[in-house]
Short mmCIF file of the C-alpha atoms (twelve columns), coordinates in Angstrom:
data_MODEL
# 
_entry.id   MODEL 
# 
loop_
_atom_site.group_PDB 
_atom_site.id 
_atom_site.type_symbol 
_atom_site.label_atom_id 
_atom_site.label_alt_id 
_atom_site.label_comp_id 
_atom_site.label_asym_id 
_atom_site.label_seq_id 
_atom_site.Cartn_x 
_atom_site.Cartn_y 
_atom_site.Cartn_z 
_atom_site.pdbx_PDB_model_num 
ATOM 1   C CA . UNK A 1   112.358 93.519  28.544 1 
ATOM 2   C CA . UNK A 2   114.803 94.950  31.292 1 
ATOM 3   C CA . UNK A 3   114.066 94.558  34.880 1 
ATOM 4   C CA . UNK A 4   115.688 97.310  37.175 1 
ATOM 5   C CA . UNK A 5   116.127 96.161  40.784 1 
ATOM 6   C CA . UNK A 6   117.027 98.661  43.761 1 
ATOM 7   C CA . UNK A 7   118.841 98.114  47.104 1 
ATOM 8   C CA . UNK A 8   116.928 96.287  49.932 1 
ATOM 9   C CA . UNK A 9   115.376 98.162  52.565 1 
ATOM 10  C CA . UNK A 10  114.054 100.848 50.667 1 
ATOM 11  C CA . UNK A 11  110.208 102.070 51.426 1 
ATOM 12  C CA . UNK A 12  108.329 102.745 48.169 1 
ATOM 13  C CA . UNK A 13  105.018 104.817 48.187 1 
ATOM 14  C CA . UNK A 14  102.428 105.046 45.601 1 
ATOM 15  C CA . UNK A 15  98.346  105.391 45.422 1 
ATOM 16  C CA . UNK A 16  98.876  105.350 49.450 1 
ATOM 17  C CA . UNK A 17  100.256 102.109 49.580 1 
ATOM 18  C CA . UNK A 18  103.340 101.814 51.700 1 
ATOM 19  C CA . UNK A 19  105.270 98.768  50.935 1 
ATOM 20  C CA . UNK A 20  109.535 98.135  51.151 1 
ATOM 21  C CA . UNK A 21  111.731 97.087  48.408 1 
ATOM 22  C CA . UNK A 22  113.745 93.804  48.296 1 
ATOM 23  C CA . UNK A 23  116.386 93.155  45.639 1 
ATOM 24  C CA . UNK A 24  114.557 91.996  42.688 1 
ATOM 25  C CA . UNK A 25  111.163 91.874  43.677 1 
ATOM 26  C CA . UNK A 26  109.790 94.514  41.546 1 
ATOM 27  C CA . UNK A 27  109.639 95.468  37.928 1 
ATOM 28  C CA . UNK A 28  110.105 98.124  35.746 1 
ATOM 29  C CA . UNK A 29  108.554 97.714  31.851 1 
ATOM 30  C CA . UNK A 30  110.107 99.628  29.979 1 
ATOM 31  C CA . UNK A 31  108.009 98.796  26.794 1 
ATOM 32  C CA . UNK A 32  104.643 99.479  28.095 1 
ATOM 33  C CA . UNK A 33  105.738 101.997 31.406 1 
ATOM 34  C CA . UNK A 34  104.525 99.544  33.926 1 
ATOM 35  C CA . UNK A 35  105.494 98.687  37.195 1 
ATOM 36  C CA . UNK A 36  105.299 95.747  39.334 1 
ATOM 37  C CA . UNK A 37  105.658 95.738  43.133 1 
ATOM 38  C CA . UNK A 38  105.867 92.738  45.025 1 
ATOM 39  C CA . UNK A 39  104.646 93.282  48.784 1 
ATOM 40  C CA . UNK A 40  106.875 91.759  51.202 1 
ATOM 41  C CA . UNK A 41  104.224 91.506  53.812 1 
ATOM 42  C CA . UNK A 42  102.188 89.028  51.836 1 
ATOM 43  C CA . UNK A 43  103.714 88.587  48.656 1 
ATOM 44  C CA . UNK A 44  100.989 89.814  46.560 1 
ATOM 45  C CA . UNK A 45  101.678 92.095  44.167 1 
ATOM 46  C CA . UNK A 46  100.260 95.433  42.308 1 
ATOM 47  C CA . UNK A 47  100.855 97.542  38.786 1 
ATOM 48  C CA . UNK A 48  100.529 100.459 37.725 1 
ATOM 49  C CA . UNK A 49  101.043 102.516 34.831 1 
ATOM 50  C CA . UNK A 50  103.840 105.361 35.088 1 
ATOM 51  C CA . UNK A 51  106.139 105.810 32.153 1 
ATOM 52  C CA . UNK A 52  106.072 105.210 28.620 1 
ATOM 53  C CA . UNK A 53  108.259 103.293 26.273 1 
ATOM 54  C CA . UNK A 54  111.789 104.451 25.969 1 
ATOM 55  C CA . UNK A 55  111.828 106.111 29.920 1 
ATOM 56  C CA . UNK A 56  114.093 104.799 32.406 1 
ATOM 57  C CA . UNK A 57  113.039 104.285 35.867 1 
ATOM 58  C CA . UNK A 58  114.692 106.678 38.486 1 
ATOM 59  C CA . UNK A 59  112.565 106.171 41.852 1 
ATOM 60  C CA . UNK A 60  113.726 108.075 44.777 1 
ATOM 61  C CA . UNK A 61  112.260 110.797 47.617 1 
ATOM 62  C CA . UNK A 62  110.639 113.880 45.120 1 
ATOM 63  C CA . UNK A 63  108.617 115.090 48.153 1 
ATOM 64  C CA . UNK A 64  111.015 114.970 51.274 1 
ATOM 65  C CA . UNK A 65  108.907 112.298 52.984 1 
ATOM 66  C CA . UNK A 66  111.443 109.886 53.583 1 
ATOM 67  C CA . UNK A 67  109.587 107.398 51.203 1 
ATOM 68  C CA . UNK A 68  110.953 106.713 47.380 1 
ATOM 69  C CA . UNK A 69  108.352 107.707 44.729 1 
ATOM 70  C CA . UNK A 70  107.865 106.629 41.373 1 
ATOM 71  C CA . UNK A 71  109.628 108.240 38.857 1 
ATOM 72  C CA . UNK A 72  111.313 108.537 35.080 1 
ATOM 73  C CA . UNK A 73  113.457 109.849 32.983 1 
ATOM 74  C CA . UNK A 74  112.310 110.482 29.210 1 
ATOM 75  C CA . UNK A 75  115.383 110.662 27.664 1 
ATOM 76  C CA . UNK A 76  113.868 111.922 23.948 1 
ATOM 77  C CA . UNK A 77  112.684 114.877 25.937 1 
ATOM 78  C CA . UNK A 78  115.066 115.017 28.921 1 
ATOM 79  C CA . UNK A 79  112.176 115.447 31.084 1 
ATOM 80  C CA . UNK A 80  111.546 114.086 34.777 1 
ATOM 81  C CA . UNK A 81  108.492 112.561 35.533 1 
ATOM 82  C CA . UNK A 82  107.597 111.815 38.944 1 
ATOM 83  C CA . UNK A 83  104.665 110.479 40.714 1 
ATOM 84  C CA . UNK A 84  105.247 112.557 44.408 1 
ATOM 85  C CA . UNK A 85  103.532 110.983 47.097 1 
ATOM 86  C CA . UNK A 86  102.738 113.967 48.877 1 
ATOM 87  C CA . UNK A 87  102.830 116.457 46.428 1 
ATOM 88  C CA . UNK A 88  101.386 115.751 43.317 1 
ATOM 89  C CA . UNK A 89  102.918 115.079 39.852 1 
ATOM 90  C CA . UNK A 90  105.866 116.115 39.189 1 
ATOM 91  C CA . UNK A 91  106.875 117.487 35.592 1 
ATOM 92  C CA . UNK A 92  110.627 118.925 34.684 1 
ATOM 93  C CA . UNK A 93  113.061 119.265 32.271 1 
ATOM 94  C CA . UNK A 94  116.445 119.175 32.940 1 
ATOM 95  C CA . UNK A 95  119.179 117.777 30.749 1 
ATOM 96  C CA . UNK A 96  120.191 117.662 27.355 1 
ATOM 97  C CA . UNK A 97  120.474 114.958 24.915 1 
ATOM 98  C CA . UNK A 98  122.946 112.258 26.006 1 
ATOM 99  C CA . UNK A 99  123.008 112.909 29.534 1 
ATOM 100 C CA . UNK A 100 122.602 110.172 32.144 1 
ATOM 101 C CA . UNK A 101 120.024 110.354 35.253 1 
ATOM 102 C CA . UNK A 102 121.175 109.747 38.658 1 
ATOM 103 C CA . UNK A 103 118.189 109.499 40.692 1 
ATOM 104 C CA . UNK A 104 118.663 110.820 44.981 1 
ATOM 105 C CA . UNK A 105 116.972 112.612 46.962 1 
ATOM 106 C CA . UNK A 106 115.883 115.988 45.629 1 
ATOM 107 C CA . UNK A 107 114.180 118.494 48.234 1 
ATOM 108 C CA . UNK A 108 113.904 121.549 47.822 1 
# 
């Protein structure tokens, strides 16, 4: 199992739940597509299913709300998946074999 960790300071939104990240305090699964968030307020945590074996997790802001959403990379496929927090699911292909995600801020 690899655990991805993301800079500090960065708000993560998902199911409505607000919540900021803090180096190594959440999880991505790769095996099963789960994620673990740790809440800073209160240090309880939450999972939820977004991803399936093989992805790679590449959260950022899908919806231009200034929050980072939950998101992969299927590399089989090279197919984005992201879980918008304003906006819905979000479903593209862009890539081909081989290539590398770089997860930022994509608005349109």
């Amino acid at each position: 199992m690899k655990a991805f960790s993301y800079a500090a300071g960065q708000t993560f939104r998902h199911s409505g739940k607000t919540v900021r990240w803090y180096r190594a305090k959440h999880i991505f699964r790769p095996s099963t597509g789960q994620w673990f968030v740790l809440r800073s307020e209160d240090f309880s945590f939450y999972s939820f299913p977004f991803g399936t074996n093989g992805d790679i997790p590449v959260p950022g802001d899908y919806d231009g709300d200034g929050r980072n959403d939950a998101a992969v990379f299927r590399p089989s496929t090279s197919t984005w998946f992201a879980q918008r927090s304003t906006a819905g699911t979000l479903i593209q292909q862009f890539g081909i074999t081989g290539d590398i995600p770089l997860p930022s801020a994509y608005v349109r």
